mmCIF file of C-alpha atoms and ligand atoms in Angstrom:
data_model
loop_
_atom_site.group_PDB
_atom_site.id
_atom_site.type_symbol
_atom_site.label_atom_id
_atom_site.label_comp_id
_atom_site.label_asym_id
_atom_site.label_seq_id
_atom_site.Cartn_x
_atom_site.Cartn_y
_atom_site.Cartn_z
ATOM 1 C CA MET A 340 25.021 27.476 -16.808
ATOM 2 C CA LYS A 341 23.121 28.169 -20.028
ATOM 3 C CA ALA A 342 20.739 25.381 -21.083
ATOM 4 C CA VAL A 343 17.609 24.735 -23.123
ATOM 5 C CA LEU A 344 14.858 24.054 -20.589
ATOM 6 C CA PHE A 345 11.449 22.518 -21.258
ATOM 7 C CA THR A 346 9.277 23.988 -18.499
ATOM 8 C CA ASP A 347 5.913 22.568 -19.576
ATOM 9 C CA LYS A 348 4.051 20.912 -22.451
ATOM 10 C CA ASP A 349 4.155 23.171 -25.551
ATOM 11 C CA ALA A 350 5.917 25.981 -23.597
ATOM 12 C CA SER A 351 8.164 28.148 -25.766
ATOM 13 C CA ILE A 352 11.623 26.654 -26.193
ATOM 14 C CA CYS A 353 14.318 28.984 -24.857
ATOM 15 C CA VAL A 354 17.646 29.056 -23.111
ATOM 16 C CA HIS A 355 17.615 29.591 -19.324
ATOM 17 C CA ASP A 356 20.217 29.971 -16.625
ATOM 18 C CA VAL A 357 20.040 26.671 -14.675
ATOM 19 C CA PRO A 358 22.153 24.976 -12.008
ATOM 20 C CA LEU A 359 24.294 22.011 -13.062
ATOM 21 C CA SER A 360 22.998 18.698 -11.693
ATOM 22 C CA LYS A 361 24.867 17.180 -8.736
ATOM 23 C CA HIS A 362 28.527 16.622 -9.630
ATOM 24 C CA THR A 363 30.149 13.805 -7.628
ATOM 25 C CA SER A 364 33.852 12.966 -7.548
ATOM 26 C CA ASP A 365 33.125 9.838 -9.640
ATOM 27 C CA ASP A 366 31.495 11.892 -12.376
ATOM 28 C CA ILE A 367 33.264 13.595 -15.232
ATOM 29 C CA LEU A 368 32.393 17.161 -16.170
ATOM 30 C CA ILE A 369 32.158 17.805 -19.901
ATOM 31 C CA ALA A 370 32.049 21.245 -21.497
ATOM 32 C CA LEU A 371 29.658 20.459 -24.333
ATOM 33 C CA SER A 372 30.552 21.791 -27.794
ATOM 34 C CA TYR A 373 27.614 20.376 -29.750
ATOM 35 C CA SER A 374 24.396 18.453 -29.182
ATOM 36 C CA SER A 375 21.883 17.175 -31.726
ATOM 37 C CA ILE A 376 18.102 16.897 -31.793
ATOM 38 C CA ASN A 377 16.217 13.615 -31.982
ATOM 39 C CA HIS A 378 12.498 13.229 -32.589
ATOM 40 C CA ARG A 379 12.320 12.128 -28.941
ATOM 41 C CA ASP A 380 13.182 15.699 -27.857
ATOM 42 C CA LEU A 381 10.333 17.042 -30.000
ATOM 43 C CA TRP A 382 7.871 14.502 -28.535
ATOM 44 C CA ILE A 383 8.991 15.517 -24.991
ATOM 45 C CA SER A 384 8.521 19.249 -25.770
ATOM 46 C CA LYS A 385 4.934 18.470 -26.790
ATOM 47 C CA GLY A 386 4.172 16.253 -23.802
ATOM 48 C CA GLN A 387 3.852 13.228 -26.112
ATOM 49 C CA TYR A 388 6.334 10.870 -24.442
ATOM 50 C CA ALA A 389 5.948 8.288 -21.682
ATOM 51 C CA LYS A 390 6.537 9.395 -18.065
ATOM 52 C CA ILE A 391 7.019 13.079 -18.892
ATOM 53 C CA GLN A 392 8.744 15.156 -16.206
ATOM 54 C CA TYR A 393 9.204 18.936 -16.367
ATOM 55 C CA PRO A 394 11.288 20.986 -16.036
ATOM 56 C CA VAL A 395 13.951 19.135 -17.987
ATOM 57 C CA ILE A 396 17.041 19.903 -20.034
ATOM 58 C CA PRO A 397 16.518 17.845 -23.218
ATOM 59 C CA GLY A 398 19.175 16.212 -25.363
ATOM 60 C CA SER A 399 20.541 12.675 -25.644
ATOM 61 C CA ASP A 400 23.456 13.395 -27.968
ATOM 62 C CA GLY A 401 26.532 15.436 -27.205
ATOM 63 C CA SER A 402 30.213 15.918 -27.887
ATOM 64 C CA GLY A 403 32.563 18.045 -25.848
ATOM 65 C CA THR A 404 35.800 18.440 -23.942
ATOM 66 C CA ILE A 405 36.532 17.069 -20.483
ATOM 67 C CA ALA A 406 36.630 19.980 -18.032
ATOM 68 C CA GLU A 407 36.968 18.137 -14.695
ATOM 69 C CA SER A 408 38.035 14.531 -14.160
ATOM 70 C CA SER A 409 39.899 12.328 -11.708
ATOM 71 C CA SER A 410 40.151 9.500 -14.295
ATOM 72 C CA SER A 411 43.500 8.843 -15.984
ATOM 73 C CA GLN A 412 41.567 7.265 -18.894
ATOM 74 C CA PHE A 413 39.690 10.529 -19.498
ATOM 75 C CA PRO A 414 42.059 13.428 -18.783
ATOM 76 C CA ILE A 415 41.085 17.100 -18.816
ATOM 77 C CA GLY A 416 41.138 18.481 -22.362
ATOM 78 C CA MET A 417 40.189 15.192 -24.096
ATOM 79 C CA ASN A 418 37.390 15.344 -26.707
ATOM 80 C CA VAL A 419 34.630 12.782 -26.153
ATOM 81 C CA LEU A 420 31.097 11.743 -27.076
ATOM 82 C CA ILE A 421 28.383 10.344 -24.814
ATOM 83 C CA ASN A 422 26.477 7.035 -24.792
ATOM 84 C CA PRO A 423 22.857 8.109 -24.081
ATOM 85 C CA ASN A 424 21.874 4.789 -22.443
ATOM 86 C CA ILE A 425 21.283 4.910 -18.697
ATOM 87 C CA ASN A 426 21.023 1.538 -16.899
ATOM 88 C CA TRP A 427 20.584 -0.738 -19.935
ATOM 89 C CA GLY A 428 21.642 -3.632 -17.662
ATOM 90 C CA ASN A 429 23.331 -6.949 -18.417
ATOM 91 C CA ASN A 430 20.836 -8.515 -20.814
ATOM 92 C CA ASN A 431 21.731 -7.740 -24.420
ATOM 93 C CA ALA A 432 18.239 -8.759 -25.559
ATOM 94 C CA VAL A 433 16.322 -6.120 -23.627
ATOM 95 C CA GLN A 434 16.880 -3.073 -21.429
ATOM 96 C CA SER A 435 16.377 -3.318 -17.657
ATOM 97 C CA SER A 436 13.245 -2.093 -15.877
ATOM 98 C CA ILE A 437 15.156 0.997 -14.629
ATOM 99 C CA TYR A 438 16.411 1.927 -18.095
ATOM 100 C CA SER A 439 16.163 5.522 -19.279
ATOM 101 C CA ILE A 440 17.614 7.692 -22.023
ATOM 102 C CA LEU A 441 19.759 10.740 -21.320
ATOM 103 C CA GLY A 442 17.684 13.939 -21.477
ATOM 104 C CA MET A 443 14.634 13.045 -19.352
ATOM 105 C CA PRO A 444 14.341 12.381 -16.520
ATOM 106 C CA SER A 445 18.085 13.133 -16.171
ATOM 107 C CA GLN A 446 19.556 16.441 -17.345
ATOM 108 C CA GLY A 447 20.402 16.219 -21.029
ATOM 109 C CA THR A 448 23.022 17.564 -23.366
ATOM 110 C CA MET A 449 21.466 20.835 -24.586
ATOM 111 C CA ALA A 450 23.507 22.724 -22.010
ATOM 112 C CA GLU A 451 26.938 24.260 -21.513
ATOM 113 C CA PHE A 452 28.019 21.396 -19.224
ATOM 114 C CA ILE A 453 27.026 17.880 -18.261
ATOM 115 C CA SER A 454 28.222 15.850 -15.300
ATOM 116 C CA ILE A 455 28.195 12.151 -16.138
ATOM 117 C CA PRO A 456 29.734 8.819 -15.030
ATOM 118 C CA SER A 457 32.910 7.887 -16.905
ATOM 119 C CA ASN A 458 31.356 4.666 -18.260
ATOM 120 C CA ARG A 459 29.035 6.803 -20.462
ATOM 121 C CA ILE A 460 31.996 8.474 -22.186
ATOM 122 C CA HIS A 461 33.795 7.314 -25.340
ATOM 123 C CA CYS A 462 36.617 8.524 -27.572
ATOM 124 C CA ILE A 463 35.434 10.144 -30.784
ATOM 125 C CA PRO A 464 36.217 8.070 -33.913
ATOM 126 C CA PRO A 465 39.236 9.984 -35.300
ATOM 127 C CA HIS A 466 37.683 10.670 -38.737
ATOM 128 C CA LEU A 467 34.763 12.616 -37.176
ATOM 129 C CA SER A 468 34.610 16.312 -36.311
ATOM 130 C CA MET A 469 33.022 17.399 -33.030
ATOM 131 C CA GLU A 470 29.727 18.287 -34.732
ATOM 132 C CA GLN A 471 29.622 14.963 -36.605
ATOM 133 C CA ALA A 472 30.322 13.156 -33.306
ATOM 134 C CA ALA A 473 27.327 14.905 -31.706
ATOM 135 C CA ALA A 474 25.109 13.700 -34.568
ATOM 136 C CA LEU A 475 26.008 10.039 -34.042
ATOM 137 C CA PRO A 476 25.062 8.493 -30.656
ATOM 138 C CA LEU A 477 21.283 7.958 -30.438
ATOM 139 C CA ALA A 478 20.581 7.672 -34.168
ATOM 140 C CA GLY A 479 23.687 5.529 -34.689
ATOM 141 C CA LEU A 480 22.857 3.146 -31.850
ATOM 142 C CA THR A 481 19.209 2.756 -32.908
ATOM 143 C CA ALA A 482 20.130 2.191 -36.552
ATOM 144 C CA PHE A 483 22.941 -0.240 -35.659
ATOM 145 C CA ARG A 484 20.690 -2.500 -33.582
ATOM 146 C CA ALA A 485 17.895 -2.340 -36.185
ATOM 147 C CA VAL A 486 20.067 -2.920 -39.279
ATOM 148 C CA ASN A 487 23.160 -4.837 -38.157
ATOM 149 C CA MET A 488 21.779 -6.846 -35.235
ATOM 150 C CA LYS A 489 17.991 -7.360 -35.606
ATOM 151 C CA GLY A 490 17.869 -7.045 -39.391
ATOM 152 C CA ALA A 491 21.169 -8.992 -39.674
ATOM 153 C CA ILE A 492 21.397 -7.545 -43.165
ATOM 154 C CA GLN A 493 23.790 -9.394 -45.473
ATOM 155 C CA LYS A 494 25.643 -8.430 -48.628
ATOM 156 C CA GLY A 495 23.237 -8.465 -51.592
ATOM 157 C CA ASP A 496 20.033 -8.270 -49.509
ATOM 158 C CA THR A 497 17.329 -6.005 -50.889
ATOM 159 C CA VAL A 498 16.495 -3.452 -48.199
ATOM 160 C CA LEU A 499 13.844 -0.726 -48.015
ATOM 161 C CA ILE A 500 14.350 2.161 -45.583
ATOM 162 C CA THR A 501 11.239 4.298 -45.192
ATOM 163 C CA GLY A 502 11.164 8.068 -44.556
ATOM 164 C CA ILE A 503 14.778 8.644 -45.529
ATOM 165 C CA GLY A 504 14.825 12.262 -44.348
ATOM 166 C CA GLY A 505 14.916 11.032 -40.726
ATOM 167 C CA GLY A 506 18.049 11.079 -38.607
ATOM 168 C CA VAL A 507 17.918 7.366 -37.743
ATOM 169 C CA ALA A 508 16.798 6.377 -41.270
ATOM 170 C CA LEU A 509 19.853 8.034 -42.799
ATOM 171 C CA MET A 510 22.207 6.245 -40.416
ATOM 172 C CA ALA A 511 20.384 2.999 -41.301
ATOM 173 C CA LEU A 512 21.007 3.780 -44.979
ATOM 174 C CA GLN A 513 24.727 4.295 -44.378
ATOM 175 C CA PHE A 514 25.041 1.100 -42.307
ATOM 176 C CA ALA A 515 23.077 -1.026 -44.820
ATOM 177 C CA ILE A 516 25.220 0.232 -47.701
ATOM 178 C CA ALA A 517 28.394 -0.478 -45.720
ATOM 179 C CA LEU A 518 27.104 -4.064 -45.282
ATOM 180 C CA GLY A 519 26.734 -4.403 -49.058
ATOM 181 C CA ALA A 520 22.924 -4.323 -49.246
ATOM 182 C CA GLN A 521 20.928 -3.114 -52.274
ATOM 183 C CA VAL A 522 19.118 -0.218 -50.660
ATOM 184 C CA TYR A 523 15.864 1.478 -51.732
ATOM 185 C CA VAL A 524 14.147 4.310 -49.868
ATOM 186 C CA SER A 525 10.838 6.124 -49.526
ATOM 187 C CA SER A 526 10.321 9.790 -48.761
ATOM 188 C CA SER A 527 7.820 12.637 -49.023
ATOM 189 C CA ASP A 528 10.340 14.670 -51.011
ATOM 190 C CA PRO A 529 11.917 13.909 -54.423
ATOM 191 C CA VAL A 530 14.982 15.994 -53.535
ATOM 192 C CA LYS A 531 15.664 13.714 -50.540
ATOM 193 C CA ILE A 532 15.458 10.659 -52.820
ATOM 194 C CA GLU A 533 18.022 12.223 -55.152
ATOM 195 C CA LYS A 534 20.296 12.973 -52.184
ATOM 196 C CA ALA A 535 19.913 9.364 -50.989
ATOM 197 C CA LYS A 536 20.914 8.141 -54.462
ATOM 198 C CA GLN A 537 24.107 10.206 -54.173
ATOM 199 C CA LEU A 538 24.822 8.204 -50.993
ATOM 200 C CA GLY A 539 24.566 4.883 -52.861
ATOM 201 C CA VAL A 540 20.847 4.077 -52.787
ATOM 202 C CA ILE A 541 19.547 2.346 -55.947
ATOM 203 C CA ASP A 542 16.243 4.214 -56.147
ATOM 204 C CA GLY A 543 13.293 5.523 -54.183
ATOM 205 C CA VAL A 544 9.582 6.337 -54.251
ATOM 206 C CA LEU A 545 7.359 9.048 -52.831
ATOM 207 C CA TYR A 546 5.215 7.496 -50.083
ATOM 208 C CA ASN A 547 2.741 10.374 -50.342
ATOM 209 C CA GLN A 548 1.830 9.418 -53.948
ATOM 210 C CA PRO A 549 -1.061 6.995 -54.590
ATOM 211 C CA ASN A 550 0.026 3.423 -55.385
ATOM 212 C CA TRP A 551 3.632 4.058 -54.354
ATOM 213 C CA GLN A 552 3.980 0.353 -53.668
ATOM 214 C CA HIS A 553 3.412 -0.477 -57.367
ATOM 215 C CA THR A 554 6.174 1.923 -58.368
ATOM 216 C CA LEU A 555 8.427 0.325 -55.777
ATOM 217 C CA MET A 556 7.635 -3.225 -56.943
ATOM 218 C CA LYS A 557 8.575 -2.207 -60.500
ATOM 219 C CA LEU A 558 11.957 -1.059 -59.151
ATOM 220 C CA CYS A 559 12.488 -4.177 -57.015
ATOM 221 C CA PRO A 560 10.163 -6.893 -58.432
ATOM 222 C CA ASN A 561 11.081 -9.692 -55.991
ATOM 223 C CA GLY A 562 10.325 -7.566 -52.931
ATOM 224 C CA PHE A 563 12.488 -6.846 -49.909
ATOM 225 C CA ASP A 564 14.528 -9.141 -47.689
ATOM 226 C CA CYS A 565 14.367 -6.506 -44.972
ATOM 227 C CA ILE A 566 12.338 -3.342 -44.398
ATOM 228 C CA ILE A 567 13.467 -0.775 -41.807
ATOM 229 C CA ASP A 568 10.597 1.458 -40.685
ATOM 230 C CA SER A 569 9.798 4.077 -38.052
ATOM 231 C CA ALA A 570 6.565 5.500 -39.458
ATOM 232 C CA GLY A 571 4.006 2.803 -38.527
ATOM 233 C CA GLY A 572 0.452 3.923 -39.322
ATOM 234 C CA GLU A 573 -1.721 2.810 -42.182
ATOM 235 C CA HIS A 574 1.104 2.081 -44.641
ATOM 236 C CA TRP A 575 2.101 -0.988 -42.628
ATOM 237 C CA ASN A 576 -0.215 -3.255 -44.577
ATOM 238 C CA THR A 577 1.733 -2.134 -47.644
ATOM 239 C CA LEU A 578 5.024 -3.092 -45.986
ATOM 240 C CA THR A 579 3.848 -6.662 -45.371
ATOM 241 C CA HIS A 580 2.746 -6.744 -49.036
ATOM 242 C CA ILE A 581 6.124 -5.668 -50.465
ATOM 243 C CA ALA A 582 8.251 -7.779 -48.093
ATOM 244 C CA LYS A 583 9.678 -10.921 -49.747
ATOM 245 C CA PRO A 584 8.199 -14.204 -48.472
ATOM 246 C CA GLY A 585 10.389 -15.112 -45.487
ATOM 247 C CA GLY A 586 11.484 -11.464 -45.136
ATOM 248 C CA LYS A 587 11.829 -9.248 -42.087
ATOM 249 C CA ILE A 588 10.335 -5.928 -41.048
ATOM 250 C CA VAL A 589 12.290 -4.180 -38.309
ATOM 251 C CA PHE A 590 10.656 -1.137 -36.742
ATOM 252 C CA TYR A 591 11.838 1.262 -34.048
ATOM 253 C CA GLY A 592 9.185 4.005 -34.153
ATOM 254 C CA ALA A 593 5.559 4.814 -34.913
ATOM 255 C CA THR A 594 5.611 8.441 -36.050
ATOM 256 C CA GLN A 595 2.278 7.926 -37.859
ATOM 257 C CA GLY A 596 0.689 6.023 -34.959
ATOM 258 C CA SER A 597 -0.747 2.514 -34.712
ATOM 259 C CA VAL A 598 -1.717 0.298 -37.631
ATOM 260 C CA PRO A 599 -5.451 0.295 -38.389
ATOM 261 C CA GLU A 600 -6.875 -3.068 -39.486
ATOM 262 C CA PHE A 601 -3.570 -4.870 -39.615
ATOM 263 C CA ILE A 602 -3.723 -7.858 -41.999
ATOM 264 C CA LEU A 603 -2.391 -10.635 -39.771
ATOM 265 C CA GLN A 604 -3.006 -13.419 -42.259
ATOM 266 C CA ARG A 605 -0.390 -12.052 -44.656
ATOM 267 C CA VAL A 606 2.245 -12.240 -41.914
ATOM 268 C CA PHE A 607 1.882 -15.956 -41.243
ATOM 269 C CA TRP A 608 1.234 -16.953 -44.852
ATOM 270 C CA LYS A 609 4.354 -15.153 -46.073
ATOM 271 C CA GLN A 610 6.390 -16.436 -43.078
ATOM 272 C CA LEU A 611 7.352 -12.837 -42.230
ATOM 273 C CA THR A 612 9.369 -11.907 -39.159
ATOM 274 C CA ILE A 613 8.321 -8.645 -37.517
ATOM 275 C CA ILE A 614 10.864 -7.270 -35.078
ATOM 276 C CA GLY A 615 10.604 -4.339 -32.682
ATOM 277 C CA SER A 616 13.823 -2.571 -31.761
ATOM 278 C CA THR A 617 14.747 0.184 -29.309
ATOM 279 C CA MET A 618 18.102 1.905 -28.858
ATOM 280 C CA GLY A 619 20.764 -0.791 -28.221
ATOM 281 C CA SER A 620 22.886 -2.258 -25.435
ATOM 282 C CA ASP A 621 26.123 -0.672 -24.195
ATOM 283 C CA ALA A 622 28.062 -3.428 -25.978
ATOM 284 C CA GLU A 623 26.247 -2.540 -29.219
ATOM 285 C CA PHE A 624 27.162 1.118 -28.694
ATOM 286 C CA GLU A 625 30.833 0.097 -28.730
ATOM 287 C CA TYR A 626 30.334 -2.188 -31.773
ATOM 288 C CA MET A 627 28.575 0.728 -33.510
ATOM 289 C CA LEU A 628 31.526 3.069 -32.862
ATOM 290 C CA ASP A 629 33.933 0.396 -34.227
ATOM 291 C CA PHE A 630 31.718 -0.139 -37.294
ATOM 292 C CA VAL A 631 31.575 3.622 -37.967
ATOM 293 C CA LYS A 632 35.361 3.864 -37.593
ATOM 294 C CA HIS A 633 36.081 0.784 -39.720
ATOM 295 C CA ASN A 634 33.788 1.942 -42.536
ATOM 296 C CA GLN A 635 34.679 5.644 -42.163
ATOM 297 C CA ILE A 636 30.974 6.514 -41.913
ATOM 298 C CA ILE A 637 30.191 10.206 -41.438
ATOM 299 C CA PRO A 638 26.737 11.127 -40.051
ATOM 300 C CA ILE A 639 24.809 13.408 -42.397
ATOM 301 C CA ILE A 640 24.196 16.836 -40.850
ATOM 302 C CA ASP A 641 21.270 18.824 -42.215
ATOM 303 C CA SER A 642 21.985 22.091 -40.413
ATOM 304 C CA ILE A 643 23.676 23.648 -37.413
ATOM 305 C CA TYR A 644 21.924 26.194 -35.147
ATOM 306 C CA SER A 645 23.312 28.016 -32.125
ATOM 307 C CA LEU A 646 22.081 26.798 -28.738
ATOM 308 C CA ASP A 647 20.424 30.220 -28.278
ATOM 309 C CA ASN A 648 18.439 29.551 -31.453
ATOM 310 C CA ALA A 649 17.224 26.094 -30.349
ATOM 311 C CA ALA A 650 13.568 27.089 -30.906
ATOM 312 C CA ALA A 651 14.227 27.533 -34.643
ATOM 313 C CA ALA A 652 16.040 24.187 -34.754
ATOM 314 C CA PHE A 653 13.034 22.416 -33.182
ATOM 315 C CA LYS A 654 10.702 24.184 -35.613
ATOM 316 C CA HIS A 655 12.831 22.891 -38.470
ATOM 317 C CA MET A 656 12.557 19.316 -37.175
ATOM 318 C CA GLU A 657 8.799 19.710 -36.815
ATOM 319 C CA SER A 658 8.552 20.852 -40.454
ATOM 320 C CA GLY A 659 10.041 17.507 -41.563
ATOM 321 C CA ASN A 660 12.121 19.345 -44.179
ATOM 322 C CA GLN A 661 15.461 18.128 -42.848
ATOM 323 C CA PHE A 662 17.752 15.600 -44.494
ATOM 324 C CA GLY A 663 19.862 14.281 -41.645
ATOM 325 C CA LYS A 664 20.641 15.513 -38.189
ATOM 326 C CA ILE A 665 19.927 18.975 -36.807
ATOM 327 C CA VAL A 666 22.848 20.000 -34.609
ATOM 328 C CA LEU A 667 23.169 22.720 -31.929
ATOM 329 C CA GLN A 668 26.438 24.584 -31.448
ATOM 330 C CA HIS A 669 27.054 25.551 -27.828
ATOM 331 C CA SER A 670 29.961 27.960 -27.891
HETATM 332 N N1 NAP B 1509 12.812 3.085 -30.417
HETATM 333 C C1 NAP B 1509 13.908 3.836 -30.438
HETATM 334 O O1 NAP B 1509 14.933 3.524 -29.824
HETATM 335 C C2 NAP B 1509 13.898 5.077 -31.267
HETATM 336 C C3 NAP B 1509 15.093 5.760 -31.460
HETATM 337 C C4 NAP B 1509 15.076 6.875 -32.301
HETATM 338 C C5 NAP B 1509 13.896 7.294 -32.884
HETATM 339 N N2 NAP B 1509 12.750 6.621 -32.609
HETATM 340 C C6 NAP B 1509 11.488 7.043 -33.245
HETATM 341 O O2 NAP B 1509 11.664 6.911 -34.651
HETATM 342 C C7 NAP B 1509 10.999 7.965 -35.341
HETATM 343 C C8 NAP B 1509 12.004 8.728 -36.200
HETATM 344 O O3 NAP B 1509 12.943 9.372 -35.348
HETATM 345 P P1 NAP B 1509 14.049 10.381 -35.927
HETATM 346 O O4 NAP B 1509 14.725 11.009 -34.758
HETATM 347 O O5 NAP B 1509 14.838 9.719 -36.984
HETATM 348 O O6 NAP B 1509 13.042 11.481 -36.570
HETATM 349 P P2 NAP B 1509 13.190 12.586 -37.669
HETATM 350 O O7 NAP B 1509 14.646 12.847 -37.926
HETATM 351 O O8 NAP B 1509 12.315 13.702 -37.252
HETATM 352 O O9 NAP B 1509 12.573 11.876 -38.966
HETATM 353 C C9 NAP B 1509 11.227 11.674 -39.180
HETATM 354 C C10 NAP B 1509 11.042 11.194 -40.613
HETATM 355 O O10 NAP B 1509 9.906 10.354 -40.662
HETATM 356 C C11 NAP B 1509 9.532 10.247 -42.002
HETATM 357 N N3 NAP B 1509 8.091 10.000 -42.130
HETATM 358 C C12 NAP B 1509 7.082 10.759 -41.682
HETATM 359 N N4 NAP B 1509 5.895 10.223 -42.086
HETATM 360 C C13 NAP B 1509 6.185 9.103 -42.792
HETATM 361 C C14 NAP B 1509 5.413 8.113 -43.470
HETATM 362 N N5 NAP B 1509 4.087 8.168 -43.516
HETATM 363 N N6 NAP B 1509 6.068 7.107 -44.093
HETATM 364 C C15 NAP B 1509 7.406 7.020 -44.078
HETATM 365 N N7 NAP B 1509 8.185 7.932 -43.457
HETATM 366 C C16 NAP B 1509 7.585 8.955 -42.820
HETATM 367 C C17 NAP B 1509 9.929 11.552 -42.697
HETATM 368 O O11 NAP B 1509 10.761 11.208 -43.813
HETATM 369 P P3 NAP B 1509 10.826 12.083 -45.162
HETATM 370 O O12 NAP B 1509 11.337 13.417 -44.704
HETATM 371 O O13 NAP B 1509 11.814 11.355 -46.012
HETATM 372 O O14 NAP B 1509 9.451 12.139 -45.754
HETATM 373 C C18 NAP B 1509 10.694 12.302 -41.602
HETATM 374 O O15 NAP B 1509 11.849 12.937 -42.070
HETATM 375 C C19 NAP B 1509 10.321 8.813 -34.259
HETATM 376 O O16 NAP B 1509 8.999 8.360 -34.097
HETATM 377 C C20 NAP B 1509 11.158 8.509 -33.015
HETATM 378 O O17 NAP B 1509 10.447 8.734 -31.832
HETATM 379 C C21 NAP B 1509 12.726 5.526 -31.830
#
């Protein structure tokens, strides 16, 4: 079958002819229509992810049509999406020690087919197209746990979501607005802030401008009940400054690396709660799908590339110019 294959760190990204991974009678074979790129795939292509294994077919997100199945619940011809969790385990609080994410070490979704256990497969919320369904799983799950579960955001809360161009950040925006929060954003791009305002955000600031925190505090003088971040890096001391006393900072990434000279004293004096979050449990994946269906949320797609043109799609993600998910069309 045709699949994107990462053969080594920084090797050129192209489509190869590869064998399908072992297909057992308990597995379901899906002919994939679309997949989408997450920053994780980019980190893996550059060798910047834990426990790297090459060669690997990347991709954690996919939608497609069942091509082979012995399950009456999932008949041939049904359109489905995939839960990218593998072995989360029974503890909702934390993943098991054998947890992994689809698309390394296991074969991922940037391929013509995937063979996968039926308990990873879900019906597509009826209001979503196949390409929108492929944009949802990983970003939706991560945002749902961060915003709805860990952030426990309530109606009326003031919420800051940093780096709004990101795939997860945009899902977080949509979930926070559905919960009735007053949402503010940061970005490197004024056009992205305008687009976020069209989605219901109150206002935003450019994090690459000096003293952006002062501009933000003029917009939201009492500070933020909850901040959702995936950038990390040196701006973290600013986040603890603009959080309301008693507020929360939930973070699920560190795109800008670790925090130099973190000001611990501000955290205890302001009674802040700092919460790390990764992906979400299988139960949360189902709650997320229900929440998306109930609120008729549609993932924002930045662009669609053909699978053959995956290299250009990855280049686009690396540029940081996207607003929303970058999707690959397989057929
Ligand atoms: N723990 C988990 O389960 C989990 C799950 C998903 C993702 N992640 C991590 O979360 C991060 C984002 O993932 P993604 O897939 O959403 O990536 P993405 O779509 O590539 O988005 C990255 C965004 O980060 C923003 N950014 C970059 N530098 C920033 C800074 N200094 N301050 C604020 N924002 C900044 C940019 O926003 P603008 O374009 O608006 O400037 C950029 O669009 C990655 O590090 C990823 O590995 C973790």
